[in-house]
Amino acid sequence: MPDSPRRRLLAVYLHDHLTGATAGTRLLRRAARRHRDSAIGRELEELAREVAQDRRSLKRIIWDLGLPPGRLRTLAGRATGEATRLKPNGRLVRRSPLSDLIEVEAMRLGVEGKAAAWRTLQDLAPYEPRLDSDVLHHLLRRATRQAEILERLRRQSAAHAWGTSPVD
C-alpha cells in the first residue's frame, strides 16, 4: 500500500488495536494474579501470555508495514486498563460477584475485536505483500480459541454471580 491517506488510516487502525491489546494484557494479568491459586488463574495467566505475544505480533506487523509508532495511543491503552479498575459494580470498596463477570466480558470483547482486526488484515493481505497470510491465519485461530475459553469462563462467572449452575 503506497503512502496515502489510506496508509495513514491503517496506521490509526492498527495503533487503536495496539491500544486495546495493551489494556487487555493488563486486565488479563491482573485477573490472573487475583485468581493465582486456582485453575481459572492458570488459564488467565496463559491467556495473558498469549495476548502479550499477540500484541508483540501486532507491533511487528506495524513495523513490517513501515508505519509510524503511536506512542500516545499506547499510553492511552495503559490508562484505559487502569480505568477499568474504577468501574463501579455495586460496591465501592471491595469486589462484587459481578466484578469477575464484567472483567471476563471485557476480555472476551477485546479478543473478539482482535479477531476482527486479524480478519481485516487477511482481507488486505492480497494487496499488501508485507502481510503474511499464514501468520494472520495462525493469529486468527488463536484468537478464536481464546474467545472460546473466555466464553466458558464468562458462563462460569455468570453462574457464580447469579448462584446458578453453568448451562452446557
JSON list of C-alpha atoms in Angstrom, two decimals:
[
{"chain": "A", "resi": 1, "resn": "MET", "atom": "CA", "xyz": [0.00, 0.00, 0.00]},
{"chain": "A", "resi": 2, "resn": "PRO", "atom": "CA", "xyz": [1.71, 3.20, -1.13]},
{"chain": "A", "resi": 3, "resn": "ASP", "atom": "CA", "xyz": [1.92, 6.25, 1.08]},
{"chain": "A", "resi": 4, "resn": "SER", "atom": "CA", "xyz": [-1.56, 7.68, 1.03]},
{"chain": "A", "resi": 5, "resn": "PRO", "atom": "CA", "xyz": [-4.41, 8.76, 3.24]},
{"chain": "A", "resi": 6, "resn": "ARG", "atom": "CA", "xyz": [-5.39, 5.07, 3.41]},
{"chain": "A", "resi": 7, "resn": "ARG", "atom": "CA", "xyz": [-1.96, 4.19, 4.75]},
{"chain": "A", "resi": 8, "resn": "ARG", "atom": "CA", "xyz": [-2.40, 6.78, 7.50]},
{"chain": "A", "resi": 9, "resn": "LEU", "atom": "CA", "xyz": [-5.83, 5.31, 8.25]},
{"chain": "A", "resi": 10, "resn": "LEU", "atom": "CA", "xyz": [-4.24, 1.87, 8.51]},
{"chain": "A", "resi": 11, "resn": "ALA", "atom": "CA", "xyz": [-1.71, 3.26, 11.00]},
{"chain": "A", "resi": 12, "resn": "VAL", "atom": "CA", "xyz": [-4.50, 4.73, 13.13]},
{"chain": "A", "resi": 13, "resn": "TYR", "atom": "CA", "xyz": [-6.48, 1.49, 12.90]},
{"chain": "A", "resi": 14, "resn": "LEU", "atom": "CA", "xyz": [-3.58, -0.73, 13.95]},
{"chain": "A", "resi": 15, "resn": "HIS", "atom": "CA", "xyz": [-2.48, 1.61, 16.72]},
{"chain": "A", "resi": 16, "resn": "ASP", "atom": "CA", "xyz": [-6.04, 1.62, 18.07]},
{"chain": "A", "resi": 17, "resn": "HIS", "atom": "CA", "xyz": [-5.86, -2.17, 18.21]},
{"chain": "A", "resi": 18, "resn": "LEU", "atom": "CA", "xyz": [-2.45, -1.95, 19.85]},
{"chain": "A", "resi": 19, "resn": "THR", "atom": "CA", "xyz": [-4.00, 0.30, 22.50]},
{"chain": "A", "resi": 20, "resn": "GLY", "atom": "CA", "xyz": [-6.67, -2.33, 23.11]},
{"chain": "A", "resi": 21, "resn": "ALA", "atom": "CA", "xyz": [-4.05, -5.07, 23.30]},
{"chain": "A", "resi": 22, "resn": "THR", "atom": "CA", "xyz": [-2.14, -3.10, 25.92]},
{"chain": "A", "resi": 23, "resn": "ALA", "atom": "CA", "xyz": [-5.26, -2.68, 28.05]},
{"chain": "A", "resi": 24, "resn": "GLY", "atom": "CA", "xyz": [-6.30, -6.30, 27.52]},
{"chain": "A", "resi": 25, "resn": "THR", "atom": "CA", "xyz": [-2.92, -7.67, 28.54]},
{"chain": "A", "resi": 26, "resn": "ARG", "atom": "CA", "xyz": [-3.01, -5.65, 31.76]},
{"chain": "A", "resi": 27, "resn": "LEU", "atom": "CA", "xyz": [-6.57, -6.74, 32.56]},
{"chain": "A", "resi": 28, "resn": "LEU", "atom": "CA", "xyz": [-5.74, -10.41, 32.00]},
{"chain": "A", "resi": 29, "resn": "ARG", "atom": "CA", "xyz": [-2.59, -10.22, 34.11]},
{"chain": "A", "resi": 30, "resn": "ARG", "atom": "CA", "xyz": [-4.45, -8.51, 36.95]},
{"chain": "A", "resi": 31, "resn": "ALA", "atom": "CA", "xyz": [-7.25, -11.11, 36.85]},
{"chain": "A", "resi": 32, "resn": "ALA", "atom": "CA", "xyz": [-4.72, -13.95, 36.74]},
{"chain": "A", "resi": 33, "resn": "ARG", "atom": "CA", "xyz": [-2.99, -12.59, 39.85]},
{"chain": "A", "resi": 34, "resn": "ARG", "atom": "CA", "xyz": [-6.31, -12.32, 41.66]},
{"chain": "A", "resi": 35, "resn": "HIS", "atom": "CA", "xyz": [-7.07, -16.00, 40.89]},
{"chain": "A", "resi": 36, "resn": "ARG", "atom": "CA", "xyz": [-3.47, -17.22, 41.03]},
{"chain": "A", "resi": 37, "resn": "ASP", "atom": "CA", "xyz": [-4.09, -20.30, 43.18]},
{"chain": "A", "resi": 38, "resn": "SER", "atom": "CA", "xyz": [-6.84, -21.76, 41.00]},
{"chain": "A", "resi": 39, "resn": "ALA", "atom": "CA", "xyz": [-7.35, -23.44, 37.64]},
{"chain": "A", "resi": 40, "resn": "ILE", "atom": "CA", "xyz": [-9.02, -20.24, 36.40]},
{"chain": "A", "resi": 41, "resn": "GLY", "atom": "CA", "xyz": [-5.94, -18.27, 37.41]},
{"chain": "A", "resi": 42, "resn": "ARG", "atom": "CA", "xyz": [-3.70, -20.61, 35.43]},
{"chain": "A", "resi": 43, "resn": "GLU", "atom": "CA", "xyz": [-5.96, -20.27, 32.37]},
{"chain": "A", "resi": 44, "resn": "LEU", "atom": "CA", "xyz": [-5.97, -16.50, 32.69]},
{"chain": "A", "resi": 45, "resn": "GLU", "atom": "CA", "xyz": [-2.18, -16.46, 33.06]},
{"chain": "A", "resi": 46, "resn": "GLU", "atom": "CA", "xyz": [-1.81, -18.50, 29.86]},
{"chain": "A", "resi": 47, "resn": "LEU", "atom": "CA", "xyz": [-4.26, -16.19, 28.07]},
{"chain": "A", "resi": 48, "resn": "ALA", "atom": "CA", "xyz": [-2.30, -13.17, 29.34]},
{"chain": "A", "resi": 49, "resn": "ARG", "atom": "CA", "xyz": [0.91, -14.66, 27.89]},
{"chain": "A", "resi": 50, "resn": "GLU", "atom": "CA", "xyz": [-0.78, -15.31, 24.56]},
{"chain": "A", "resi": 51, "resn": "VAL", "atom": "CA", "xyz": [-2.36, -11.86, 24.36]},
{"chain": "A", "resi": 52, "resn": "ALA", "atom": "CA", "xyz": [1.03, -10.32, 25.13]},
{"chain": "A", "resi": 53, "resn": "GLN", "atom": "CA", "xyz": [2.50, -12.42, 22.29]},
{"chain": "A", "resi": 54, "resn": "ASP", "atom": "CA", "xyz": [-0.31, -11.26, 20.01]},
{"chain": "A", "resi": 55, "resn": "ARG", "atom": "CA", "xyz": [0.47, -7.67, 20.99]},
{"chain": "A", "resi": 56, "resn": "ARG", "atom": "CA", "xyz": [4.11, -8.23, 20.03]},
{"chain": "A", "resi": 57, "resn": "SER", "atom": "CA", "xyz": [2.94, -9.75, 16.72]},
{"chain": "A", "resi": 58, "resn": "LEU", "atom": "CA", "xyz": [0.84, -6.66, 16.05]},
{"chain": "A", "resi": 59, "resn": "LYS", "atom": "CA", "xyz": [3.81, -4.40, 16.83]},
{"chain": "A", "resi": 60, "resn": "ARG", "atom": "CA", "xyz": [5.87, -6.48, 14.38]},
{"chain": "A", "resi": 61, "resn": "ILE", "atom": "CA", "xyz": [3.20, -6.08, 11.69]},
{"chain": "A", "resi": 62, "resn": "ILE", "atom": "CA", "xyz": [3.16, -2.32, 12.25]},
{"chain": "A", "resi": 63, "resn": "TRP", "atom": "CA", "xyz": [6.97, -2.29, 11.96]},
{"chain": "A", "resi": 64, "resn": "ASP", "atom": "CA", "xyz": [6.98, -4.52, 8.85]},
{"chain": "A", "resi": 65, "resn": "LEU", "atom": "CA", "xyz": [4.47, -2.19, 7.19]},
{"chain": "A", "resi": 66, "resn": "GLY", "atom": "CA", "xyz": [6.75, 0.76, 7.94]},
{"chain": "A", "resi": 67, "resn": "LEU", "atom": "CA", "xyz": [4.03, 2.59, 9.83]},
{"chain": "A", "resi": 68, "resn": "PRO", "atom": "CA", "xyz": [4.93, 5.31, 12.34]},
{"chain": "A", "resi": 69, "resn": "PRO", "atom": "CA", "xyz": [4.86, 4.49, 16.05]},
{"chain": "A", "resi": 70, "resn": "GLY", "atom": "CA", "xyz": [1.82, 5.57, 18.05]},
{"chain": "A", "resi": 71, "resn": "ARG", "atom": "CA", "xyz": [3.24, 6.23, 21.49]},
{"chain": "A", "resi": 72, "resn": "LEU", "atom": "CA", "xyz": [0.32, 8.35, 22.68]},
{"chain": "A", "resi": 73, "resn": "ARG", "atom": "CA", "xyz": [-2.14, 5.57, 21.92]},
{"chain": "A", "resi": 74, "resn": "THR", "atom": "CA", "xyz": [0.00, 3.05, 23.81]},
{"chain": "A", "resi": 75, "resn": "LEU", "atom": "CA", "xyz": [-0.08, 5.33, 26.83]},
{"chain": "A", "resi": 76, "resn": "ALA", "atom": "CA", "xyz": [-3.84, 5.67, 26.38]},
{"chain": "A", "resi": 77, "resn": "GLY", "atom": "CA", "xyz": [-4.10, 1.86, 26.47]},
{"chain": "A", "resi": 78, "resn": "ARG", "atom": "CA", "xyz": [-2.36, 1.78, 29.80]},
{"chain": "A", "resi": 79, "resn": "ALA", "atom": "CA", "xyz": [-4.68, 4.47, 31.14]},
{"chain": "A", "resi": 80, "resn": "THR", "atom": "CA", "xyz": [-7.72, 2.62, 29.81]},
{"chain": "A", "resi": 81, "resn": "GLY", "atom": "CA", "xyz": [-6.58, -0.56, 31.53]},
{"chain": "A", "resi": 82, "resn": "GLU", "atom": "CA", "xyz": [-6.30, 1.29, 34.81]},
{"chain": "A", "resi": 83, "resn": "ALA", "atom": "CA", "xyz": [-9.66, 2.99, 34.30]},
{"chain": "A", "resi": 84, "resn": "THR", "atom": "CA", "xyz": [-11.38, -0.40, 34.12]},
{"chain": "A", "resi": 85, "resn": "ARG", "atom": "CA", "xyz": [-10.45, -0.85, 37.75]},
{"chain": "A", "resi": 86, "resn": "LEU", "atom": "CA", "xyz": [-12.59, 2.16, 38.65]},
{"chain": "A", "resi": 87, "resn": "LYS", "atom": "CA", "xyz": [-15.79, 0.77, 37.15]},
{"chain": "A", "resi": 88, "resn": "PRO", "atom": "CA", "xyz": [-18.45, 0.75, 39.83]},
{"chain": "A", "resi": 89, "resn": "ASN", "atom": "CA", "xyz": [-20.18, -2.60, 40.15]},
{"chain": "A", "resi": 90, "resn": "GLY", "atom": "CA", "xyz": [-22.47, -2.06, 43.08]},
{"chain": "A", "resi": 91, "resn": "ARG", "atom": "CA", "xyz": [-19.71, -1.95, 45.68]},
{"chain": "A", "resi": 92, "resn": "LEU", "atom": "CA", "xyz": [-17.35, 0.90, 46.38]},
{"chain": "A", "resi": 93, "resn": "VAL", "atom": "CA", "xyz": [-14.62, -0.68, 48.49]},
{"chain": "A", "resi": 94, "resn": "ARG", "atom": "CA", "xyz": [-14.50, -4.37, 47.63]},
{"chain": "A", "resi": 95, "resn": "ARG", "atom": "CA", "xyz": [-15.21, -6.55, 44.64]},
{"chain": "A", "resi": 96, "resn": "SER", "atom": "CA", "xyz": [-18.73, -7.70, 43.99]},
{"chain": "A", "resi": 97, "resn": "PRO", "atom": "CA", "xyz": [-19.82, -11.02, 42.46]},
{"chain": "A", "resi": 98, "resn": "LEU", "atom": "CA", "xyz": [-20.28, -9.02, 39.26]},
{"chain": "A", "resi": 99, "resn": "SER", "atom": "CA", "xyz": [-16.61, -7.99, 39.10]},
{"chain": "A", "resi": 100, "resn": "ASP", "atom": "CA", "xyz": [-15.38, -11.24, 37.57]},
{"chain": "A", "resi": 101, "resn": "LEU", "atom": "CA", "xyz": [-18.29, -11.37, 35.12]},
{"chain": "A", "resi": 102, "resn": "ILE", "atom": "CA", "xyz": [-17.75, -7.80, 33.91]},
{"chain": "A", "resi": 103, "resn": "GLU", "atom": "CA", "xyz": [-13.99, -8.35, 33.57]},
{"chain": "A", "resi": 104, "resn": "VAL", "atom": "CA", "xyz": [-14.37, -11.61, 31.64]},
{"chain": "A", "resi": 105, "resn": "GLU", "atom": "CA", "xyz": [-16.91, -9.96, 29.33]},
{"chain": "A", "resi": 106, "resn": "ALA", "atom": "CA", "xyz": [-14.44, -7.12, 28.71]},
{"chain": "A", "resi": 107, "resn": "MET", "atom": "CA", "xyz": [-11.69, -9.65, 27.98]},
{"chain": "A", "resi": 108, "resn": "ARG", "atom": "CA", "xyz": [-13.95, -11.51, 25.56]},
{"chain": "A", "resi": 109, "resn": "LEU", "atom": "CA", "xyz": [-14.89, -8.29, 23.76]},
{"chain": "A", "resi": 110, "resn": "GLY", "atom": "CA", "xyz": [-11.21, -7.43, 23.43]},
{"chain": "A", "resi": 111, "resn": "VAL", "atom": "CA", "xyz": [-10.38, -10.82, 21.93]},
{"chain": "A", "resi": 112, "resn": "GLU", "atom": "CA", "xyz": [-13.32, -10.56, 19.52]},
{"chain": "A", "resi": 113, "resn": "GLY", "atom": "CA", "xyz": [-12.03, -7.14, 18.42]},
{"chain": "A", "resi": 114, "resn": "LYS", "atom": "CA", "xyz": [-8.57, -8.59, 17.93]},
{"chain": "A", "resi": 115, "resn": "ALA", "atom": "CA", "xyz": [-10.00, -11.42, 15.81]},
{"chain": "A", "resi": 116, "resn": "ALA", "atom": "CA", "xyz": [-11.81, -8.84, 13.67]},
{"chain": "A", "resi": 117, "resn": "ALA", "atom": "CA", "xyz": [-8.52, -7.00, 13.16]},
{"chain": "A", "resi": 118, "resn": "TRP", "atom": "CA", "xyz": [-6.78, -10.20, 12.03]},
{"chain": "A", "resi": 119, "resn": "ARG", "atom": "CA", "xyz": [-9.65, -10.81, 9.56]},
{"chain": "A", "resi": 120, "resn": "THR", "atom": "CA", "xyz": [-9.35, -7.24, 8.28]},
{"chain": "A", "resi": 121, "resn": "LEU", "atom": "CA", "xyz": [-5.62, -7.72, 7.73]},
{"chain": "A", "resi": 122, "resn": "GLN", "atom": "CA", "xyz": [-6.29, -11.04, 5.97]},
{"chain": "A", "resi": 123, "resn": "ASP", "atom": "CA", "xyz": [-8.60, -9.14, 3.60]},
{"chain": "A", "resi": 124, "resn": "LEU", "atom": "CA", "xyz": [-5.83, -6.60, 2.99]},
{"chain": "A", "resi": 125, "resn": "ALA", "atom": "CA", "xyz": [-3.04, -9.18, 2.54]},
{"chain": "A", "resi": 126, "resn": "PRO", "atom": "CA", "xyz": [-3.61, -9.74, -1.22]},
{"chain": "A", "resi": 127, "resn": "TYR", "atom": "CA", "xyz": [-2.92, -6.03, -1.73]},
{"chain": "A", "resi": 128, "resn": "GLU", "atom": "CA", "xyz": [-0.08, -5.67, 0.78]},
{"chain": "A", "resi": 129, "resn": "PRO", "atom": "CA", "xyz": [2.82, -8.12, 0.24]},
{"chain": "A", "resi": 130, "resn": "ARG", "atom": "CA", "xyz": [4.34, -7.34, 3.65]},
{"chain": "A", "resi": 131, "resn": "LEU", "atom": "CA", "xyz": [1.38, -9.02, 5.36]},
{"chain": "A", "resi": 132, "resn": "ASP", "atom": "CA", "xyz": [1.92, -12.76, 5.87]},
{"chain": "A", "resi": 133, "resn": "SER", "atom": "CA", "xyz": [-1.37, -14.62, 5.37]},
{"chain": "A", "resi": 134, "resn": "ASP", "atom": "CA", "xyz": [-0.08, -17.70, 7.20]},
{"chain": "A", "resi": 135, "resn": "VAL", "atom": "CA", "xyz": [0.84, -15.65, 10.28]},
{"chain": "A", "resi": 136, "resn": "LEU", "atom": "CA", "xyz": [-2.53, -13.90, 10.20]},
{"chain": "A", "resi": 137, "resn": "HIS", "atom": "CA", "xyz": [-4.33, -17.25, 9.89]},
{"chain": "A", "resi": 138, "resn": "HIS", "atom": "CA", "xyz": [-2.45, -18.55, 12.95]},
{"chain": "A", "resi": 139, "resn": "LEU", "atom": "CA", "xyz": [-3.26, -15.39, 14.93]},
{"chain": "A", "resi": 140, "resn": "LEU", "atom": "CA", "xyz": [-6.94, -15.63, 13.99]},
{"chain": "A", "resi": 141, "resn": "ARG", "atom": "CA", "xyz": [-7.15, -19.30, 15.01]},
{"chain": "A", "resi": 142, "resn": "ARG", "atom": "CA", "xyz": [-5.56, -18.47, 18.35]},
{"chain": "A", "resi": 143, "resn": "ALA", "atom": "CA", "xyz": [-7.99, -15.57, 18.91]},
{"chain": "A", "resi": 144, "resn": "THR", "atom": "CA", "xyz": [-10.92, -17.89, 18.14]},
{"chain": "A", "resi": 145, "resn": "ARG", "atom": "CA", "xyz": [-9.67, -20.38, 20.73]},
{"chain": "A", "resi": 146, "resn": "GLN", "atom": "CA", "xyz": [-9.11, -17.58, 23.26]},
{"chain": "A", "resi": 147, "resn": "ALA", "atom": "CA", "xyz": [-12.69, -16.37, 22.73]},
{"chain": "A", "resi": 148, "resn": "GLU", "atom": "CA", "xyz": [-13.98, -19.91, 23.36]},
{"chain": "A", "resi": 149, "resn": "ILE", "atom": "CA", "xyz": [-12.06, -20.14, 26.63]},
{"chain": "A", "resi": 150, "resn": "LEU", "atom": "CA", "xyz": [-13.28, -16.72, 27.72]},
{"chain": "A", "resi": 151, "resn": "GLU", "atom": "CA", "xyz": [-16.87, -17.64, 26.84]},
{"chain": "A", "resi": 152, "resn": "ARG", "atom": "CA", "xyz": [-16.60, -20.68, 29.12]},
{"chain": "A", "resi": 153, "resn": "LEU", "atom": "CA", "xyz": [-15.15, -18.50, 31.89]},
{"chain": "A", "resi": 154, "resn": "ARG", "atom": "CA", "xyz": [-17.91, -15.93, 31.29]},
{"chain": "A", "resi": 155, "resn": "ARG", "atom": "CA", "xyz": [-20.57, -18.57, 31.75]},
{"chain": "A", "resi": 156, "resn": "GLN", "atom": "CA", "xyz": [-18.90, -19.78, 34.95]},
{"chain": "A", "resi": 157, "resn": "SER", "atom": "CA", "xyz": [-18.64, -16.22, 36.25]},
{"chain": "A", "resi": 158, "resn": "ALA", "atom": "CA", "xyz": [-22.29, -15.55, 35.43]},
{"chain": "A", "resi": 159, "resn": "ALA", "atom": "CA", "xyz": [-23.38, -18.74, 37.18]},
{"chain": "A", "resi": 160, "resn": "HIS", "atom": "CA", "xyz": [-21.33, -17.76, 40.23]},
{"chain": "A", "resi": 161, "resn": "ALA", "atom": "CA", "xyz": [-22.77, -14.22, 40.25]},
{"chain": "A", "resi": 162, "resn": "TRP", "atom": "CA", "xyz": [-26.36, -15.45, 39.97]},
{"chain": "A", "resi": 163, "resn": "GLY", "atom": "CA", "xyz": [-25.95, -18.53, 42.18]},
{"chain": "A", "resi": 164, "resn": "THR", "atom": "CA", "xyz": [-26.85, -20.94, 39.38]},
{"chain": "A", "resi": 165, "resn": "SER", "atom": "CA", "xyz": [-25.06, -23.72, 37.52]},
{"chain": "A", "resi": 166, "resn": "PRO", "atom": "CA", "xyz": [-23.45, -23.12, 34.12]},
{"chain": "A", "resi": 167, "resn": "VAL", "atom": "CA", "xyz": [-25.69, -24.46, 31.36]},
{"chain": "A", "resi": 168, "resn": "ASP", "atom": "CA", "xyz": [-23.95, -26.67, 28.79]}
]
